[in-house]
Short mmCIF file of C-alpha atoms in Angstrom, two decimals:
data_model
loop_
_atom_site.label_atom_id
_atom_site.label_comp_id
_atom_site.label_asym_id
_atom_site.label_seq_id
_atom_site.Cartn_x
_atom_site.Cartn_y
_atom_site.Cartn_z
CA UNK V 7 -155.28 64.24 132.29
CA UNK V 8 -156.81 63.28 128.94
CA UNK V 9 -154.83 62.41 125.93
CA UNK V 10 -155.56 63.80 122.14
CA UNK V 11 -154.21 61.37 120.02
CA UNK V 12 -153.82 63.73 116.59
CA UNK V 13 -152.32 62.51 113.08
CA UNK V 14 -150.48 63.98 110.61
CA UNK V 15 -149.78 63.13 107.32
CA UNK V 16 -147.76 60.19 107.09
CA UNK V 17 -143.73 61.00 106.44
CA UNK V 18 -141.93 57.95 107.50
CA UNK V 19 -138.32 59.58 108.59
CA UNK V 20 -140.27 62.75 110.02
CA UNK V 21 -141.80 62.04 113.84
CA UNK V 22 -142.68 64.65 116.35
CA UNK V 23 -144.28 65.91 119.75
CA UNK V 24 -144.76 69.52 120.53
CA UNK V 25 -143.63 71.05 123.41
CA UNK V 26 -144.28 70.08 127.52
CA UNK V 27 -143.27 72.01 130.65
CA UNK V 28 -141.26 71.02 132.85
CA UNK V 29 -141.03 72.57 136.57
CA UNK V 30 -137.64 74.51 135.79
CA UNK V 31 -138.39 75.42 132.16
CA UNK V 32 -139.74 74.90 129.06
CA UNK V 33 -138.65 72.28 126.27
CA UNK V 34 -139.90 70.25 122.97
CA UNK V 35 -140.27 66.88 122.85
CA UNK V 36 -139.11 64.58 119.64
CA UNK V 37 -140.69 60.93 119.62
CA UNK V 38 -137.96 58.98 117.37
CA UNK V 39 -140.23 56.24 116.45
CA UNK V 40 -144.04 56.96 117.10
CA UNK V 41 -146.35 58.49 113.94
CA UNK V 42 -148.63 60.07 116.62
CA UNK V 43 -148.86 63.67 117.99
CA UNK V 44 -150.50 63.62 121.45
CA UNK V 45 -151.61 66.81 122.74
CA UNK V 46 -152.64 67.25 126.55
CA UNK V 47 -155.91 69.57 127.11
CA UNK V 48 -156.26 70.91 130.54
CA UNK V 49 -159.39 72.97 132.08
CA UNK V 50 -158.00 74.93 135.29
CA UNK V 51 -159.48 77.49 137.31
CA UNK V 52 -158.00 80.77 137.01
CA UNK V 53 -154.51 81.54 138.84
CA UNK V 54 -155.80 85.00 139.73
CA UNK V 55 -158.17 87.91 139.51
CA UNK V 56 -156.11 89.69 136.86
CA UNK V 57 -157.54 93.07 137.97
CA UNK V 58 -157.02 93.12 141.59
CA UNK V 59 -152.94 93.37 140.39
CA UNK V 60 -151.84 96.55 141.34
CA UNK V 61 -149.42 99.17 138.90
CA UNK V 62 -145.90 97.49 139.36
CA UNK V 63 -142.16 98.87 137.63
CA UNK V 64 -142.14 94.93 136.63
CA UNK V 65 -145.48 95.43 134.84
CA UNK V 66 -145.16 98.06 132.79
CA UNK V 67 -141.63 98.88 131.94
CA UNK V 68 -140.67 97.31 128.95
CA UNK V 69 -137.81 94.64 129.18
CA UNK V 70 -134.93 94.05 126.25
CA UNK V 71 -136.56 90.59 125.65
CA UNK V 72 -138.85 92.64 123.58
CA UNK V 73 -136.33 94.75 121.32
CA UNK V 74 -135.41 93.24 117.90
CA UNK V 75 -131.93 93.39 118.06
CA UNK V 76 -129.40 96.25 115.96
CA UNK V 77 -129.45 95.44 111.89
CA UNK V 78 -125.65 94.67 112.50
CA UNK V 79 -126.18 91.83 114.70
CA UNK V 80 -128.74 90.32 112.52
CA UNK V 81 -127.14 90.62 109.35
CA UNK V 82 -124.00 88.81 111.22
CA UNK V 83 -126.61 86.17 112.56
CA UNK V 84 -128.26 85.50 108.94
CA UNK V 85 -124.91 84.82 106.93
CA UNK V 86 -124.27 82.62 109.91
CA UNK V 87 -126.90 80.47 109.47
CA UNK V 88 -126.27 80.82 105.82
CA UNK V 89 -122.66 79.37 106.01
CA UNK V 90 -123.79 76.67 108.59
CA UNK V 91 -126.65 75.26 105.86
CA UNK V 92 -129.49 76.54 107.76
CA UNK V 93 -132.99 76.12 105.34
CA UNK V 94 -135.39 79.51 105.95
CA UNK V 95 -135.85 80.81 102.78
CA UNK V 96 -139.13 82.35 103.58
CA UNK V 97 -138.85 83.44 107.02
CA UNK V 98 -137.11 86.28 108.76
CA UNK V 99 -136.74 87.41 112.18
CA UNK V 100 -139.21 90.91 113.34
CA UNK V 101 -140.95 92.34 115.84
CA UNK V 102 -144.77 91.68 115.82
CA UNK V 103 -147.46 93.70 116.17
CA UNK V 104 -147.26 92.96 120.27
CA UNK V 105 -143.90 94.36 120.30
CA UNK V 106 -142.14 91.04 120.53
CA UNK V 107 -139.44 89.92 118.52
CA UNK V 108 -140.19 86.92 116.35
CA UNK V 109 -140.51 84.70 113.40
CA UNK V 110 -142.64 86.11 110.58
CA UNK V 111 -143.08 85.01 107.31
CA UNK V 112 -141.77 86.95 104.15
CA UNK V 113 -143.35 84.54 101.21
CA UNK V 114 -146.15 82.50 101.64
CA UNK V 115 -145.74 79.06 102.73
CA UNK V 116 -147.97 76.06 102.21
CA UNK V 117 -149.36 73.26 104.11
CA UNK V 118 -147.15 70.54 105.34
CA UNK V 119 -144.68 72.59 104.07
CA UNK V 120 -140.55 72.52 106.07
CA UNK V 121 -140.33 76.01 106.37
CA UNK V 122 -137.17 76.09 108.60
CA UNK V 123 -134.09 73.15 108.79
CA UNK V 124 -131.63 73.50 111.08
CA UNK V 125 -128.25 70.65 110.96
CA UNK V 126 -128.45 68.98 114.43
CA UNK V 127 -124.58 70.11 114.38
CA UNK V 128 -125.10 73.45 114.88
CA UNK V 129 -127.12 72.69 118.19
CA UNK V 130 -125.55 73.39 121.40
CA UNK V 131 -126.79 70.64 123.77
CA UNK V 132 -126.13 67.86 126.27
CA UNK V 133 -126.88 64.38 127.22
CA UNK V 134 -128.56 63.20 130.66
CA UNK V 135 -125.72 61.50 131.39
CA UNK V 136 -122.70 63.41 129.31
CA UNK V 137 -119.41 62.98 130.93
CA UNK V 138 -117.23 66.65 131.41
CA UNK V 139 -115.60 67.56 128.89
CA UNK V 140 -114.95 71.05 130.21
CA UNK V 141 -112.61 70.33 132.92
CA UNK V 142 -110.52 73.54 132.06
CA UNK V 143 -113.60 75.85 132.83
CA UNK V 144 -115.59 73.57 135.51
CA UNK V 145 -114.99 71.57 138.24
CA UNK V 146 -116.21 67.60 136.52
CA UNK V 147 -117.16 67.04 140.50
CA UNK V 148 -119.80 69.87 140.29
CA UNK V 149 -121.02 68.84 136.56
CA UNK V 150 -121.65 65.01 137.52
CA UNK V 151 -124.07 66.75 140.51
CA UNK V 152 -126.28 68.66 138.18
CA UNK V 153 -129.10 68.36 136.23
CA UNK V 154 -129.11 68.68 132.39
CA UNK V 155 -130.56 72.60 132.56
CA UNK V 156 -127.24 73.46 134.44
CA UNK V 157 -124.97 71.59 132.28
CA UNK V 158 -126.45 73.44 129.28
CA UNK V 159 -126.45 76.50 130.83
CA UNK V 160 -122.27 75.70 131.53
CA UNK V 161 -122.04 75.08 128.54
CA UNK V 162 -123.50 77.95 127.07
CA UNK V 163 -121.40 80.27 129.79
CA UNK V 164 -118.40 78.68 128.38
CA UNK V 165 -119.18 79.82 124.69
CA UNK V 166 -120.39 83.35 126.31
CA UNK V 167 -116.76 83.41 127.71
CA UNK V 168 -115.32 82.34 124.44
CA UNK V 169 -116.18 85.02 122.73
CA UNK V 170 -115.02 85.30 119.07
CA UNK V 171 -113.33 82.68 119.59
CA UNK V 172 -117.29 80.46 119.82
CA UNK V 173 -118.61 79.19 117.04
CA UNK V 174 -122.00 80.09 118.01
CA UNK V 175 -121.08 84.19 118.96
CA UNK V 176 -123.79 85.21 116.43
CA UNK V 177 -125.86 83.39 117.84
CA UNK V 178 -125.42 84.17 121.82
CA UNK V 179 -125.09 88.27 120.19
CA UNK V 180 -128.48 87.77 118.71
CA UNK V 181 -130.08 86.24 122.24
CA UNK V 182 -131.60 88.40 124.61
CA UNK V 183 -129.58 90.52 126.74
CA UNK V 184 -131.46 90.30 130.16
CA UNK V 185 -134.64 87.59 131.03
CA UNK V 186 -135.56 89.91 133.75
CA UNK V 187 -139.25 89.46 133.20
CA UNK V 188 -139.98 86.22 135.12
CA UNK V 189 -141.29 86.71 139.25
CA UNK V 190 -137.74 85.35 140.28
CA UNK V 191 -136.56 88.85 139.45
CA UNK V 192 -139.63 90.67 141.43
CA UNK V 193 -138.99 91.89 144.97
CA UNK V 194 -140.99 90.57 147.96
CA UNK V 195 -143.23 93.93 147.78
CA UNK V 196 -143.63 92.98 144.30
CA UNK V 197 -144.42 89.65 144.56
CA UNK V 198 -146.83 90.59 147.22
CA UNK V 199 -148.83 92.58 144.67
CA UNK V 200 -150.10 89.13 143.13
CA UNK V 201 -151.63 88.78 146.53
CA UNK V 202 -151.79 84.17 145.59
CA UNK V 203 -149.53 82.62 148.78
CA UNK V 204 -148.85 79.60 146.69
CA UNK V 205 -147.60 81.01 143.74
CA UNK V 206 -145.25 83.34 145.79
CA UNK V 207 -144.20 80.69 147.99
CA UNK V 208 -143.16 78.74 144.92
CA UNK V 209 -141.18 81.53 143.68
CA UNK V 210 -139.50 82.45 146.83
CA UNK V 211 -138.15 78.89 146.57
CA UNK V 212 -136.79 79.22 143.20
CA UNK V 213 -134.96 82.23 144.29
CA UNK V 214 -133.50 80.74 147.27
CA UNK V 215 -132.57 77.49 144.66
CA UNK V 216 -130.78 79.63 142.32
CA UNK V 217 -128.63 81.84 144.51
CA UNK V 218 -127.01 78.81 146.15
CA UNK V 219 -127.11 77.22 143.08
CA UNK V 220 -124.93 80.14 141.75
CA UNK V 221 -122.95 79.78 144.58
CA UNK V 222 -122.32 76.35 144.18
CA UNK V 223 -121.17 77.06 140.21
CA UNK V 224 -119.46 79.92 140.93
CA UNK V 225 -116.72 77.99 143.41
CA UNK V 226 -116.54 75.42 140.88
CA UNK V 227 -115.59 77.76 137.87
CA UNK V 228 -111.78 78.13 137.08
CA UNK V 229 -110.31 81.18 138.44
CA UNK V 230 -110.17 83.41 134.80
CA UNK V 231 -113.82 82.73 134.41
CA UNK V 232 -114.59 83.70 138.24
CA UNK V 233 -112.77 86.91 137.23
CA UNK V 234 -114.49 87.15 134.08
CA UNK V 235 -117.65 86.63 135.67
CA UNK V 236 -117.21 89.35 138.50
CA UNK V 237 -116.33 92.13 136.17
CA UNK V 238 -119.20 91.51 133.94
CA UNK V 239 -122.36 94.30 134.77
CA UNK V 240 -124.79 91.48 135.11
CA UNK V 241 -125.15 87.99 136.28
CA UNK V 242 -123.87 85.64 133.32
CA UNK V 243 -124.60 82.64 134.89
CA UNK V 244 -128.47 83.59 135.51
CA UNK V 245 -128.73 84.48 131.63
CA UNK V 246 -127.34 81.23 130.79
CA UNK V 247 -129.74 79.85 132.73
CA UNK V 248 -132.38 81.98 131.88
CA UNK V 249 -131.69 80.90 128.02
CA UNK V 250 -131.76 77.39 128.88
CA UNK V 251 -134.53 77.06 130.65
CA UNK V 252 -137.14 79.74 128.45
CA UNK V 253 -135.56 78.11 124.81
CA UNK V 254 -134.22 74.39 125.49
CA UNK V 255 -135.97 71.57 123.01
CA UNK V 256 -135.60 68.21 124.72
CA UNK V 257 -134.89 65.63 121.71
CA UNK V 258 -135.33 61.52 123.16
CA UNK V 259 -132.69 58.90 122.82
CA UNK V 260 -131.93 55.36 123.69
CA UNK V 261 -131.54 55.42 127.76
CA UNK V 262 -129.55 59.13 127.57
CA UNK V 263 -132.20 62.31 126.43
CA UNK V 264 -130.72 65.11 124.45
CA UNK V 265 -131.24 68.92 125.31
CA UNK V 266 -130.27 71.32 123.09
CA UNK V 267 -130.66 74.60 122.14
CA UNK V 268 -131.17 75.67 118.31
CA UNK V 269 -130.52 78.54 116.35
CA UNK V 270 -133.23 80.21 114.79
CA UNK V 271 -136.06 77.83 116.23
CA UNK V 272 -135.54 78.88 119.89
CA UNK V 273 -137.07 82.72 118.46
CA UNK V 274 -140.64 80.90 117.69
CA UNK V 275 -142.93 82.36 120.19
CA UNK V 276 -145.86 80.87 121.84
CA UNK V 277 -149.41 80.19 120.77
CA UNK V 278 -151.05 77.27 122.05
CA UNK V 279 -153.06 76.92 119.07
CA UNK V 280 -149.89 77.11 117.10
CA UNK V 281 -150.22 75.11 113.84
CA UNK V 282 -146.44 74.46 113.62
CA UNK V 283 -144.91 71.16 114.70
CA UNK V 284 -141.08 70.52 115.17
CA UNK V 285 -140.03 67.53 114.10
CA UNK V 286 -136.40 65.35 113.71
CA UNK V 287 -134.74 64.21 110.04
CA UNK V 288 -132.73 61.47 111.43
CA UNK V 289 -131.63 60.56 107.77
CA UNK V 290 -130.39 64.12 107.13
CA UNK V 291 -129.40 64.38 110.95
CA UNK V 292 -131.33 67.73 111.00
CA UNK V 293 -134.27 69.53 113.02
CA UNK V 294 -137.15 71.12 111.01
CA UNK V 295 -140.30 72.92 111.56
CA UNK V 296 -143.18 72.02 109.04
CA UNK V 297 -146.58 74.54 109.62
CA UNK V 298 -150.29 72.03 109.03
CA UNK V 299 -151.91 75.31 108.15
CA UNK V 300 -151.32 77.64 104.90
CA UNK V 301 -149.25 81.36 106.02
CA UNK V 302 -149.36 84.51 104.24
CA UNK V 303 -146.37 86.43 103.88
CA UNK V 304 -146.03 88.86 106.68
CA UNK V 305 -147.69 86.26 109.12
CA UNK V 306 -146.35 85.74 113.02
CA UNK V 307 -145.56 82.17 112.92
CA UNK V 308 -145.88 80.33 116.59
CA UNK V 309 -144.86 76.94 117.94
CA UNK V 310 -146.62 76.01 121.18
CA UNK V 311 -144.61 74.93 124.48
CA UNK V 312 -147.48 72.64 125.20
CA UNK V 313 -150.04 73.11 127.88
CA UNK V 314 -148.54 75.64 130.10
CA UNK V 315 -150.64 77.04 133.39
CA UNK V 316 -151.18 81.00 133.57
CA UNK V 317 -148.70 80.58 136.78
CA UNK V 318 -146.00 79.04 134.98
CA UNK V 319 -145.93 81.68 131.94
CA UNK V 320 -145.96 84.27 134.92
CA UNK V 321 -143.53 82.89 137.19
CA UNK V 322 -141.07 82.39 134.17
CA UNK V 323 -141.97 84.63 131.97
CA UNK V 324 -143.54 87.48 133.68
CA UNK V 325 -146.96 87.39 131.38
CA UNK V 326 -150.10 86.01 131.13
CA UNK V 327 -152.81 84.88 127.94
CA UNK V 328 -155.94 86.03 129.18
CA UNK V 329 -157.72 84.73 126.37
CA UNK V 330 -156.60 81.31 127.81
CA UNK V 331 -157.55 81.69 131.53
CA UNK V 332 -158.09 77.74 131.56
CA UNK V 333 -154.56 77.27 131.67
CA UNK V 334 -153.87 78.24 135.00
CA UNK V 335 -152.73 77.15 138.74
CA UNK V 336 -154.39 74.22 140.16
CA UNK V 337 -153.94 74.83 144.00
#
């Protein structure tokens, strides 16, 4: 695939990539010493003949994803970011005109203007190679056997445990409640309604990888959170990882790469044509998002994941952008 090599103006301390795929998810990547923004551009054929789906339960009924959250929860989740030094003076959490809840803007910002900072503190994340430190939740046997996604997602089940006791509770109270809109959640007569064999193999696959990879977690968990986990009314674990996977930004480092997820800039949703870059402060240790193009106040702002196929926002996400049907499945 070509490379776009794109720059921006020059800020010595600020660097950044926008977001790539991965196969299990979704996350931003932060170049620590490059000036350069490369963007990929692919031309696919389409994954599907969007009409031929037939009506589906999973298409039309409208998932929590899509509900901005009660006025309690928010308020709680503003003075949060308030007392944890969080910059967003002209931004606000909403739902936009497609229903979706997102970032809009409530003042106008300019170009090249840092329109949201968040302390790299206040991120809950993990290194390639991070050592357990949970040993009193999970088995370190089962942690060293994982891949970063599932250590995050521990360690997000572990603050979803804590409770009021987490520091980040109004921030897992303002996250969705259910990510039941990816094809991992559709039946087999579901799936069968995308009538595309590869696409449904691929997700019959992921299924199969995730119960046994609950399985696997679940007999490594101490036995309160087991208990915890049983009496809850839906899988835990599978939001956790759901989270992770939909919301993680992926951050570079000498020889160990940082995943992390980040209050605030995790609710940007996606355009691929999204002006706004995310980029990392390593003098003030702190994450920001900067837009290249002016916003007027009550604007949707966007970050792009990158690139991502029609069959990946589907199988993940449950959706497709028809007005970008040359981002779909190669088979």
């Amino acid at each position: 695939m070509p490379w776009t090599v794109q720059e921006f103006p020059s800020v010595p301390r600020l660097v950044v990539q926008p977001r790539n795929s991965s196969h299990m998810g979704c996350f931003v990547n932060v170049i620590p010493i490059c000036k350069l923004v490369l963007v990929r551009r692919c031309f696919h054929k389409p994954i599907l003949n969007v009409p031929t789906l037939r009506p589906s339960s999973r298409l039309c009924k409208p998932s929590r994803l899509f509900l901005v959250c009660s006025s309690g929860r928010l308020d709680l989740f503003y003075h949060w970011l308030t007392r944890e030094n969080v910059y967003m003076p002209k931004i606000k959490l909403d739902q936009n005109k497609d229903g979706l809840r997102g970032v809009v803007a409530v003042e106008g910002i300019e170009c090249d203007e840092s329109f949201l900072k968040v302390p790299r503190d206040l991120s809950l994340q993990v290194t390639e190679h991070e050592e357990c430190t949970m040993s009193e939740f999970v088995d370190p046997e089962l942690w060293s056997q994982e891949n970063w996604y599932v250590k995050l997602s521990l360690k997000l089940l572990k603050e979803k445990y804590l409770g009021k006791l987490s520091l980040w509770k109004p921030y897992i109270d303002i996250l969705p409640h259910a990510l039941n809109t990816g094809l991992v959640y559709w039946s087999s007569s579901e799936l069968a309604q995308l009538q595309y064999r590869p696409l449904i193999e691929e997700v019959k696959i992921n299924q199969y990888y995730r119960e046994a990879l609950y399985t696997r977690v679940f007999e490594s968990l101490s036995s309160p959170v087991r208990v915890w986990l049983q009496n809850e009314k839906e899988n835990v674990f599978f939001w956790a990882l759901d989270m992770v996977q939909s919301r993680a930004f992926g951050i570079p480092d000498v020889g160990n790469k940082t995943y992390a997820l980040l209050p605030m800039m995790d609710m940007l949703n996606h355009r691929v044509n999204s002006q706004t870059h995310f980029l990392y402060d390593s003098i003030a240790n702190q994450y920001e998002m900067k837009t290249y193009s002016k916003l007027s106040p009550g604007t949707d702002i966007y970050i792009s994941y990158g690139p991502l196929d029609n069959d990946h926002l589907l199988h993940f996400y449950g959706k497709l952008i028809l007005s970008y049907v040359f981002f779909t499945f190669i088979s």
